[in-house]
Coordinates of C-alpha atoms in Angstrom, one line a residue:
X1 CA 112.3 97.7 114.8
X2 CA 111.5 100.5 112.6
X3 CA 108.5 100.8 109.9
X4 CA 108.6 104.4 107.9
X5 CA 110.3 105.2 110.7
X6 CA 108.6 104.8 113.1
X7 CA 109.2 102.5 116.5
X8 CA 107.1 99.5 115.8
X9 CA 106.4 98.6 120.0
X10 CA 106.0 94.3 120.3
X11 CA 104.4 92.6 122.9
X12 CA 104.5 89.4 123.9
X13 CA 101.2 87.4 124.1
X14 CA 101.4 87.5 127.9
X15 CA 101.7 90.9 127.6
X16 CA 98.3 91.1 125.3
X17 CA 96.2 88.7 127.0
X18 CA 97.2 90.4 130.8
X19 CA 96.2 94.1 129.0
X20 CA 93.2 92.9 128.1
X21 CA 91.9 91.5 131.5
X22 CA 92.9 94.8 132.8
X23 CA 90.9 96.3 130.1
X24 CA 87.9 93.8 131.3
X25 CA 88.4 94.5 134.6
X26 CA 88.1 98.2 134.0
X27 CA 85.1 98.4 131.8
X28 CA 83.7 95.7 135.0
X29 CA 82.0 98.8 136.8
X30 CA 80.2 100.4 134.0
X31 CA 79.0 96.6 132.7
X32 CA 77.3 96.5 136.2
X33 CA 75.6 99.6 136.1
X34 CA 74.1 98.7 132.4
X35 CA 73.0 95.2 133.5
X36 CA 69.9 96.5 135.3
X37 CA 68.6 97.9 131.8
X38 CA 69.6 95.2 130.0
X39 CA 67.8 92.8 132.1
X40 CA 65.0 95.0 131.8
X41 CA 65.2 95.0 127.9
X42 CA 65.8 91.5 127.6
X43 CA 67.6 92.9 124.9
X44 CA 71.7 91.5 124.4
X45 CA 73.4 92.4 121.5
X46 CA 75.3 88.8 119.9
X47 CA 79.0 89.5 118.7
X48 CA 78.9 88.8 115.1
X49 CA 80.3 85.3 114.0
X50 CA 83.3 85.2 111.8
X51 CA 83.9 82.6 109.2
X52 CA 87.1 82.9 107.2
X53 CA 87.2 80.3 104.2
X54 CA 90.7 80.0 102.6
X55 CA 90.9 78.1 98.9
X56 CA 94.6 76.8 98.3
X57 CA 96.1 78.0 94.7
X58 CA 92.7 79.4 93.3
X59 CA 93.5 82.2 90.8
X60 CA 91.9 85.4 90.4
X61 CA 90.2 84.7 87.1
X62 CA 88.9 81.3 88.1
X63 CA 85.3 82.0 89.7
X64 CA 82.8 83.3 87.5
X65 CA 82.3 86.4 89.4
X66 CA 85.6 87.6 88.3
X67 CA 85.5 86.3 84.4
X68 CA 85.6 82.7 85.0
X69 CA 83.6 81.1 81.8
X70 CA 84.3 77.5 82.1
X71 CA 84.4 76.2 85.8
X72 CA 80.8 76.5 87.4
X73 CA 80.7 78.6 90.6
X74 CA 76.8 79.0 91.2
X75 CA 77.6 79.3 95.5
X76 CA 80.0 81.7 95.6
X77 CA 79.0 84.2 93.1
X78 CA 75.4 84.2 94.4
X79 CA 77.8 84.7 97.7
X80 CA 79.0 88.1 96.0
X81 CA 75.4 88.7 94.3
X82 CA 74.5 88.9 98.2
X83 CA 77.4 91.0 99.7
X84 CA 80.9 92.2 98.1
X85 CA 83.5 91.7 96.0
X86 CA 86.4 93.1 95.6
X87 CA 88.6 93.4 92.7
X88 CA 92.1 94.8 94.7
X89 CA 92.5 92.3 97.4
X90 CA 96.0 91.1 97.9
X91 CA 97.0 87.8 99.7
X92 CA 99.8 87.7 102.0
X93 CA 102.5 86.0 100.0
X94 CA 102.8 84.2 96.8
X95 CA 102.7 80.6 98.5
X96 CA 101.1 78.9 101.3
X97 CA 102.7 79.4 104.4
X98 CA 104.1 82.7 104.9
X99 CA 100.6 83.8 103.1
X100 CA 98.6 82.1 106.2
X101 CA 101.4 83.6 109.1
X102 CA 100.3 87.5 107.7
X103 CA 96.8 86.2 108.0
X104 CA 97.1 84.8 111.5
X105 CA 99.0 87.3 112.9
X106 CA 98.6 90.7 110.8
X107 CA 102.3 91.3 109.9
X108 CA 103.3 91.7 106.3
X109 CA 106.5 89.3 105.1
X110 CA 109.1 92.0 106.1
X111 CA 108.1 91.5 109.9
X112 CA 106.1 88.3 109.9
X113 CA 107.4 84.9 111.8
X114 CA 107.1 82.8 108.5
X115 CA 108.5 84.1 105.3
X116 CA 108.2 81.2 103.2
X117 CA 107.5 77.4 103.3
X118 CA 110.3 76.0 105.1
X119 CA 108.5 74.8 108.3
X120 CA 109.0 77.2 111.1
X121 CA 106.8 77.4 114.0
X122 CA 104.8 80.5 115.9
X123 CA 106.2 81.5 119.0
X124 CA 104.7 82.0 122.7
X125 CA 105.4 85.8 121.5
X126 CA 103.2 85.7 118.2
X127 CA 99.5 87.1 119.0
X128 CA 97.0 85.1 116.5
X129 CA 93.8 86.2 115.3
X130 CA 92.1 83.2 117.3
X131 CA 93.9 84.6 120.4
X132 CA 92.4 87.7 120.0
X133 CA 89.0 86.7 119.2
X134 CA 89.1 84.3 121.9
X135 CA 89.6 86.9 124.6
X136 CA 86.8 88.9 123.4
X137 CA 84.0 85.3 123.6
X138 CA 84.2 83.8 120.9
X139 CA 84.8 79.7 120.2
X140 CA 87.6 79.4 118.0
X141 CA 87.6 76.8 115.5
X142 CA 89.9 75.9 113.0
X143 CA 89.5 73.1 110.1
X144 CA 91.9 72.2 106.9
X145 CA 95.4 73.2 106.6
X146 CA 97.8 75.1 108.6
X147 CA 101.5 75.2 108.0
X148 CA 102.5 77.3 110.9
X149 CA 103.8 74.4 113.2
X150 CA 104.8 70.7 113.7
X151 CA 103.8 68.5 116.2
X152 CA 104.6 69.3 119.5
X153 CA 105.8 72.8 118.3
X154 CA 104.7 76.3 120.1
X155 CA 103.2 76.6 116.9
X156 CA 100.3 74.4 116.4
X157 CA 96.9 75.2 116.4
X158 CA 95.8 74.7 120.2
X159 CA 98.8 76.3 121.6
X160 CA 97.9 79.5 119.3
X161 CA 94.3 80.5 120.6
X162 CA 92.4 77.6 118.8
X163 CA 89.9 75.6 120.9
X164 CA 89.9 73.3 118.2
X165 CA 91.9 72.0 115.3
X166 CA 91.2 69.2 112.9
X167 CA 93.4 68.6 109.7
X168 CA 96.9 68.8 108.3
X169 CA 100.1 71.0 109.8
X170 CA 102.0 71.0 107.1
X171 CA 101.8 72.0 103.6
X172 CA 103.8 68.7 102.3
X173 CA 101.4 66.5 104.3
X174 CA 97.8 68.7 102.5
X175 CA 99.3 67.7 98.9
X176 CA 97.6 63.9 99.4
X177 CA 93.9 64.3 99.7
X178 CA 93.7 60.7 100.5
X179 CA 95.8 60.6 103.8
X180 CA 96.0 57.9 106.2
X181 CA 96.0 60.3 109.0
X182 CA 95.0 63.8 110.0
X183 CA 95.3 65.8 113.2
X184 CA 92.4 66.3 115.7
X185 CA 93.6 69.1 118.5
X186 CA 97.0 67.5 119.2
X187 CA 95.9 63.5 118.8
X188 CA 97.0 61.9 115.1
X189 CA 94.2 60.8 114.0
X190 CA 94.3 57.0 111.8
X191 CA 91.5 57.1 108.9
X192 CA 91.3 53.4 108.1
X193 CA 89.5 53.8 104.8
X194 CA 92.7 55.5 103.3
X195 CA 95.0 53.3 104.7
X196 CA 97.5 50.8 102.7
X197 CA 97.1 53.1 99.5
X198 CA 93.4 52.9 100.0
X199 CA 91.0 56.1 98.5
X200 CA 88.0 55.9 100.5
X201 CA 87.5 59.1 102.5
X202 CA 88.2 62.6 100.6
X203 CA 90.1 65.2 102.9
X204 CA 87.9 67.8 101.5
X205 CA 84.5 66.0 102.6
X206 CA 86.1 65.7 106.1
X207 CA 86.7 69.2 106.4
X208 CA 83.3 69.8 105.2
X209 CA 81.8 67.9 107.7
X210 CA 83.8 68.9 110.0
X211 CA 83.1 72.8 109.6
X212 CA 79.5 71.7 109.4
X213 CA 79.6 69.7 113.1
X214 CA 81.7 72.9 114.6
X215 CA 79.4 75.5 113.4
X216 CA 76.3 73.8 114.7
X217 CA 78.2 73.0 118.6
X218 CA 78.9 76.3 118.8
X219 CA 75.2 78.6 117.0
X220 CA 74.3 79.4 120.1
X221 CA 77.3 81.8 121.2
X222 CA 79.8 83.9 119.1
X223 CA 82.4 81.8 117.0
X224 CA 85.1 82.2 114.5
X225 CA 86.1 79.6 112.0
X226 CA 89.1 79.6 109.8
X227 CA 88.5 77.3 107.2
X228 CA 91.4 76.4 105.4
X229 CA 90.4 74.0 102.6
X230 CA 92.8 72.3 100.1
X231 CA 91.4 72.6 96.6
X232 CA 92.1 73.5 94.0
X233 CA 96.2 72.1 95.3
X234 CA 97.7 69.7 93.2
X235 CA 99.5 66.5 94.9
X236 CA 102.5 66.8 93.6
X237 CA 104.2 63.6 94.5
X238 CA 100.9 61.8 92.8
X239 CA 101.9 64.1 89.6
X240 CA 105.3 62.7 89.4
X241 CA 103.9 59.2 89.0
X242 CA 100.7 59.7 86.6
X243 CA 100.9 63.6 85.0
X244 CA 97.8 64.1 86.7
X245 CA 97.7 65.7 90.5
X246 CA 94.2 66.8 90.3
X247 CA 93.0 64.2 93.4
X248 CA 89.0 64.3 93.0
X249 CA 86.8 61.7 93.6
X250 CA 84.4 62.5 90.4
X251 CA 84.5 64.6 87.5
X252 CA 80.9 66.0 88.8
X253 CA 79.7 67.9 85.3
X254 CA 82.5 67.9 83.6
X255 CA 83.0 63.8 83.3
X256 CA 82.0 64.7 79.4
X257 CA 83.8 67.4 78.0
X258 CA 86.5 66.6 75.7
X259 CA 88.7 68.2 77.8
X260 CA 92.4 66.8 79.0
X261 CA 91.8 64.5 82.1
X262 CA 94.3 66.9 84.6
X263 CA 91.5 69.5 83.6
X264 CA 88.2 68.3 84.1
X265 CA 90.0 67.1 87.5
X266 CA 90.6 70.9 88.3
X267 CA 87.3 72.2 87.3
X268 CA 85.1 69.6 89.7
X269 CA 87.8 70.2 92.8
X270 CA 86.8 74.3 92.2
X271 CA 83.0 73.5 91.9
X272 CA 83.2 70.4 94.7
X273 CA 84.2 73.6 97.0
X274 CA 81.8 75.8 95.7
X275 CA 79.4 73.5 96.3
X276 CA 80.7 72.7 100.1
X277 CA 80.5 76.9 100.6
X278 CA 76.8 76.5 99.7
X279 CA 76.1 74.2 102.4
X280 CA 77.7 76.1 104.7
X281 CA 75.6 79.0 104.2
X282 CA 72.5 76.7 104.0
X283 CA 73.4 75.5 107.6
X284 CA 73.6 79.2 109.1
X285 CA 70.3 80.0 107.6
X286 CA 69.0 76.8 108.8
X287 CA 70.1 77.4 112.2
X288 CA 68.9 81.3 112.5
X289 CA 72.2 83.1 112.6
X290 CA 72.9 83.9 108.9
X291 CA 72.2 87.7 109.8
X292 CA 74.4 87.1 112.6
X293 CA 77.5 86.1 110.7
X294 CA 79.9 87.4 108.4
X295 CA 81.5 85.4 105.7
X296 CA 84.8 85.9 104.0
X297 CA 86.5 84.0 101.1
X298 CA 89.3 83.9 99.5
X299 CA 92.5 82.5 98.5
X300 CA 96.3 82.2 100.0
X301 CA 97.8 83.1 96.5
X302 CA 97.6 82.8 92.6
X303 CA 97.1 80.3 90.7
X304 CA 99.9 77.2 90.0
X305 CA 100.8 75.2 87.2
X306 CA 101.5 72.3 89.3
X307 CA 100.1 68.2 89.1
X308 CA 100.0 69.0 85.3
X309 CA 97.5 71.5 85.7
X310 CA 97.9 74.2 82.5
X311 CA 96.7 77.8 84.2
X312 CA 96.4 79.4 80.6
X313 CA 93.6 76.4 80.3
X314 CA 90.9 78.3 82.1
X315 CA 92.9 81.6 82.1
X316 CA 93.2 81.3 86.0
X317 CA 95.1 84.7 86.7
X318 CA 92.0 86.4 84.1
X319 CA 93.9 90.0 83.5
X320 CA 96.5 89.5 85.7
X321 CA 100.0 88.9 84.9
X322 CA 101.8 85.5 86.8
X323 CA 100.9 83.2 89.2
X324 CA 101.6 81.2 92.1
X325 CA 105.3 81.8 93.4
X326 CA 105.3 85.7 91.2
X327 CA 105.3 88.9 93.3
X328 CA 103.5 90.4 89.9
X329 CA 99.7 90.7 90.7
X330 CA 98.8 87.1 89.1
X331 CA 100.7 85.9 92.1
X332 CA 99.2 87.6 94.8
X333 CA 96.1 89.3 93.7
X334 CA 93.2 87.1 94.7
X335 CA 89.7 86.8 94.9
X336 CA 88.0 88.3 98.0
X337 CA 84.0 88.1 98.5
X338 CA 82.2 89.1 101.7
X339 CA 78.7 88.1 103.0
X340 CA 76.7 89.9 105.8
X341 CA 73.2 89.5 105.4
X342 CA 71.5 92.9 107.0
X343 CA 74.9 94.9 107.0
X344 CA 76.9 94.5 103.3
X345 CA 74.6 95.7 100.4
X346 CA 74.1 93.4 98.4
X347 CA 75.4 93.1 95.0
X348 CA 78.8 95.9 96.5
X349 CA 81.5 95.7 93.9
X350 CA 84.5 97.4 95.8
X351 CA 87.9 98.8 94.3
X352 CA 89.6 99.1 98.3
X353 CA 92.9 97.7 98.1
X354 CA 93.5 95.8 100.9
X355 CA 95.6 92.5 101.9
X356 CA 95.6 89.2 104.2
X357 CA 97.1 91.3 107.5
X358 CA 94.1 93.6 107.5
X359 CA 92.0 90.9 108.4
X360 CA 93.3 90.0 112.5
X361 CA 91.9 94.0 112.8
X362 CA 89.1 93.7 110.8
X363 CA 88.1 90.8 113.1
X364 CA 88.8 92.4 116.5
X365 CA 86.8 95.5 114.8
X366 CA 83.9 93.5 114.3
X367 CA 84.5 91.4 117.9
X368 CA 84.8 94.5 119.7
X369 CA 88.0 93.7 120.6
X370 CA 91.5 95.6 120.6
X371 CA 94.2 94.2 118.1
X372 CA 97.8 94.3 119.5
X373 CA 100.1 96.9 118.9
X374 CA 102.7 96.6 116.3
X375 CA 100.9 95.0 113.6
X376 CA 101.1 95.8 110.1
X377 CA 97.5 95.7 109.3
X378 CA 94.6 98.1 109.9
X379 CA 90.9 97.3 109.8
X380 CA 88.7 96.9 106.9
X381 CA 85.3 96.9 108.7
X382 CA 84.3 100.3 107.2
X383 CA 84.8 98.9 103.8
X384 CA 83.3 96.3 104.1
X385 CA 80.2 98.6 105.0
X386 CA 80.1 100.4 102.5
X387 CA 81.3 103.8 104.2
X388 CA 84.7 106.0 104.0
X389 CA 88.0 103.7 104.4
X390 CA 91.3 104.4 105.3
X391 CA 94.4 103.1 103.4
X392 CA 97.9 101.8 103.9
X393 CA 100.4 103.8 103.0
X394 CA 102.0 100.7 101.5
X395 CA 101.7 97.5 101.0
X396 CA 104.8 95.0 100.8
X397 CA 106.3 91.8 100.3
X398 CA 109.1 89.6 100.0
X399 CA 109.9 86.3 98.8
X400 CA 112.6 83.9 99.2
X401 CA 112.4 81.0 97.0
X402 CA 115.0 81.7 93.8
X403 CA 116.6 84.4 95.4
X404 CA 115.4 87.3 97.3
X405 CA 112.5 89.2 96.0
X406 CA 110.3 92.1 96.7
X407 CA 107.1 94.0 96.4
X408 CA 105.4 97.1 97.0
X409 CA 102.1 99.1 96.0
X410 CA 102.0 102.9 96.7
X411 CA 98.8 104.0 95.1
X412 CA 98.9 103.1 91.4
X413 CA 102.6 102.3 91.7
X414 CA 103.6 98.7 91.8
X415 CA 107.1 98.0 92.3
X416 CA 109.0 94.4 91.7
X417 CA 112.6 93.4 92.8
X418 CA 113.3 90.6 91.6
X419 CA 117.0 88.5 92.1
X420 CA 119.6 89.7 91.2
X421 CA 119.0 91.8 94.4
X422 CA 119.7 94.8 92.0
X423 CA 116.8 97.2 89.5
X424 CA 113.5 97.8 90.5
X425 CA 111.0 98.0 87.8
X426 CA 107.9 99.9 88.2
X427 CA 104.3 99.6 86.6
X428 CA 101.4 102.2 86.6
X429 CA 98.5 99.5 87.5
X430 CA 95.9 102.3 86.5
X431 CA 96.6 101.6 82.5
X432 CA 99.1 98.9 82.8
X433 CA 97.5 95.8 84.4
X434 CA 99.1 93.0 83.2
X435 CA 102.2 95.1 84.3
X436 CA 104.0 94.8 80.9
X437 CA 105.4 98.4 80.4
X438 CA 108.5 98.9 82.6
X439 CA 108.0 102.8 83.6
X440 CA 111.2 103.1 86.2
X441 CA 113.3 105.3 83.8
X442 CA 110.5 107.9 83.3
X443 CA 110.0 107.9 87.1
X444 CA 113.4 108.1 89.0
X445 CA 111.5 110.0 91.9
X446 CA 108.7 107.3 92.2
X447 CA 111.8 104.3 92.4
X448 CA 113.9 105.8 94.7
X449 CA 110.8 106.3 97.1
X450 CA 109.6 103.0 97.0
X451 CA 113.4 101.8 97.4
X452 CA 113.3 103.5 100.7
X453 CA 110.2 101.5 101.4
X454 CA 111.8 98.3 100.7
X455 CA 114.9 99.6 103.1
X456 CA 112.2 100.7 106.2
X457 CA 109.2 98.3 105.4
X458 CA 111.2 95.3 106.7
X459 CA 113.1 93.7 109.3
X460 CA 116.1 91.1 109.1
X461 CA 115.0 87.0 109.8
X462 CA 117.4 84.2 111.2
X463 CA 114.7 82.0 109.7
X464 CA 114.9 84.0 106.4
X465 CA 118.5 85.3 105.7
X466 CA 118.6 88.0 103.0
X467 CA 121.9 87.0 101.4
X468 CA 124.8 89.3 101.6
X469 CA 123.1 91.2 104.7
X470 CA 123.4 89.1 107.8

């Protein structure tokens, strides 16, 4: 396998996880000859938690932060108020699953397992972000949705470096927020109160709770959490029958606008999470490891205008042109705000483009830990603290549902492929945003580059047949 051409060397997670005993092994020695001092000092420095918080469908424009006039968001823009936002952060994909594989696993969509929602597992082979964090300490927790393995598949949580899972696997099963079951580890798990058609336990509140109860069993040693809620996700199937898929228990403070019903449903699923974020923080603070952990939010792609939900309502994708399922920026440009109390100035507002398979080396960066080789991703840590970054030389992506589509950002330069598998059309995103001026004819050099990057930036799927090429 190639990228830019250059070999890209795989390993296989027995492969990863036997280097780095040897790498723990080796560094054994010169541990011992520090312990002395340490014991001395009394003084052991903690590995920084991680908490990764993942909204489903949320759109660019829709927290007040980034523009949002309409839908209250106190929690999360005091979140940016107190760390950094950044305003060219790219999600892995334009829908759910493939998004959350480039996340997990730091491979863009030309190399990644999962391209695209049809439900294929990880493999023994695929090195997770949990794995990696795990070898370096931490408790690895994971609560909400997944959509990177079935039951009984090589690809659910557990078997893919989580110590603990609680939620749905598939992104079919998180459209009913009022299910009568949910995973826990590998056990289905009944919830009586929902059963028979019943709506008397929230999904969201669960996972709440849930991330709550993990966070406190594990304060008092490094952790990462992946917190994968649901909201703002229409159910679908619920859509079909009423017109409305917004599944909320209350209208919170927006019961008495004059709005349409499917609206004011949106608006108190975006500020029921908000709210949720805010008691997470509250916890960490309560327990004394806020300075000791590093938040991250953000979302797994644009908005949708799904469950009767109108995105032009609240003007989800704010400047942005498309949403969910568009490989324009309104598709996959998406809200990103970090929080490290004592390390990100507060109040950062950061330009760094930068997408979902940074993050696996972000997190060994901050762990201490070595990524594996291969990935697509490099680490944002210096970013994130303010100081000198380097960038990709690309970034890319593909898509699969309506033909085959693809993506790429070279600087300023965005490029979009879209079927048939035939012109490119480029956009200048330093004066053309909303990407509405077509520049490919005035730029022939600029297209046929990024053509070669579409050519070299990917490798051919079983799972994810480009058609006409395999």
């Amino acid at each position: 396998m190639t990228r830019g051409g250059i070999r890209r060397e795989r390993i296989t997670r027995r492969q990863f996880m036997r280097d780095i005993g040897l790498g723990a092994l080796g560094m054994v020695a010169a541990e011992r000859g520090a312990v002395g001092a340490l014991q001395r000092s009394r003084v052991v420095a903690r590995k920084p938690n991680i908490i990764f918080i993942l909204a489903d469908d949320l759109g660019y424009g829709n927290l007040g932060c980034y523009g949002q006039k309409l839908v209250k968001t106190p929690e999360l823009d005091r979140m940016a108020a107190e760390g950094i936002r950044f305003t060219q952060h790219y999600a892995g994909s334009t829908v759910c699953a493939p998004a959350r594989c480039a996340l997990m696993t730091g491979l863009h969509t030309g190399h990644a397992r999962v391209r695209g929602n049809a439900r294929v597992p990880l493999l023994p082979e695929d090195v997770t972000v949990a794995e990696v964090l795990k070898s370096a300490g931490y408790a690895t927790g994971i609560v909400g949705k997944w959509g990177l393995g079935e039951p009984d598949t090589t690809g659910v949580p557990n078997r893919q470096g989580f110590d603990y899972w609680f939620g749905y696997l598939n992104q079919g099963h998180a459209h009913n927020y009022y299910p009568d079951y949910l995973w826990r580890n590998e056990e289905r798990v009944e919830i009586p109160g929902n059963a028979d058609g019943k709506q008397g336990v929230y999904s969201h509140d669960l996972f709440t709770d849930e991330a709550l109860d993990f966070v406190t069993r594990s304060k008092d040693n490094p952790f990462f959490l992946y917190l994968a809620y649901t909201i703002p996700h229409a159910n679908n199937e619920l859509s079909r029958e009423t017109g409305d898929g917004m599944e909320v228990p209350d209208y919170g403070p927006y019961a008495g606008e004059s709005w349409p019903q499917v609206e004011k449903g949106f608006a108190a699923m975006v500020t029921r999470m908000d709210r949720d974020v805010g008691r997470l923080v509250s916890l960490l603070q309560e327990h004394g490891i806020d300075e000791d952990t590093v938040i991250l939010f953000t979302s797994d792609n644009g908005p949708h205008r799904e469950g009767g939900h109108n995105p032009e309502f609240f003007n989800d994708s704010g400047p942005l042109r498309g949403m969910k399922r568009d490989l324009y920026e309104g598709g996959i440009r998406v809200p990103m705000i970090a929080r490290w109390p004592g390390k990100i100035r507060p109040g950062t507002v950061s330009d760094q483009v930068w997408a979902f398979w940074d993050f696996l080396p972000t997190a060994a960066e901050i762990a201490g830990a070595e990524p594996p080789a291969g990935i697509d991703g490099i680490s944002m840590l210096p970013a994130l603290l303010g100081k000198s970054q380097k960038n990709a030389e690309h970034l890319y992506w593909e898509f699969f549902e309506g033909g085959f589509q693809q993506a790429v950002r070279v600087g300023d330069w965005k490029a979009v492929r879209r079927p048939p598998y035939a012109g490119i059309e480029l956009y200048d995103l330093a004066n053309d945003l909303r990407e509405e001026h077509n520049v490919a004819m005035e730029h022939p050099e600029v297209v046929a580059r990024i053509a070669g990057i579409m050519e070299q930036a990917r490798t051919d799927s079983p799972d994810f047949p480009v058609p006409g090429r395999q």
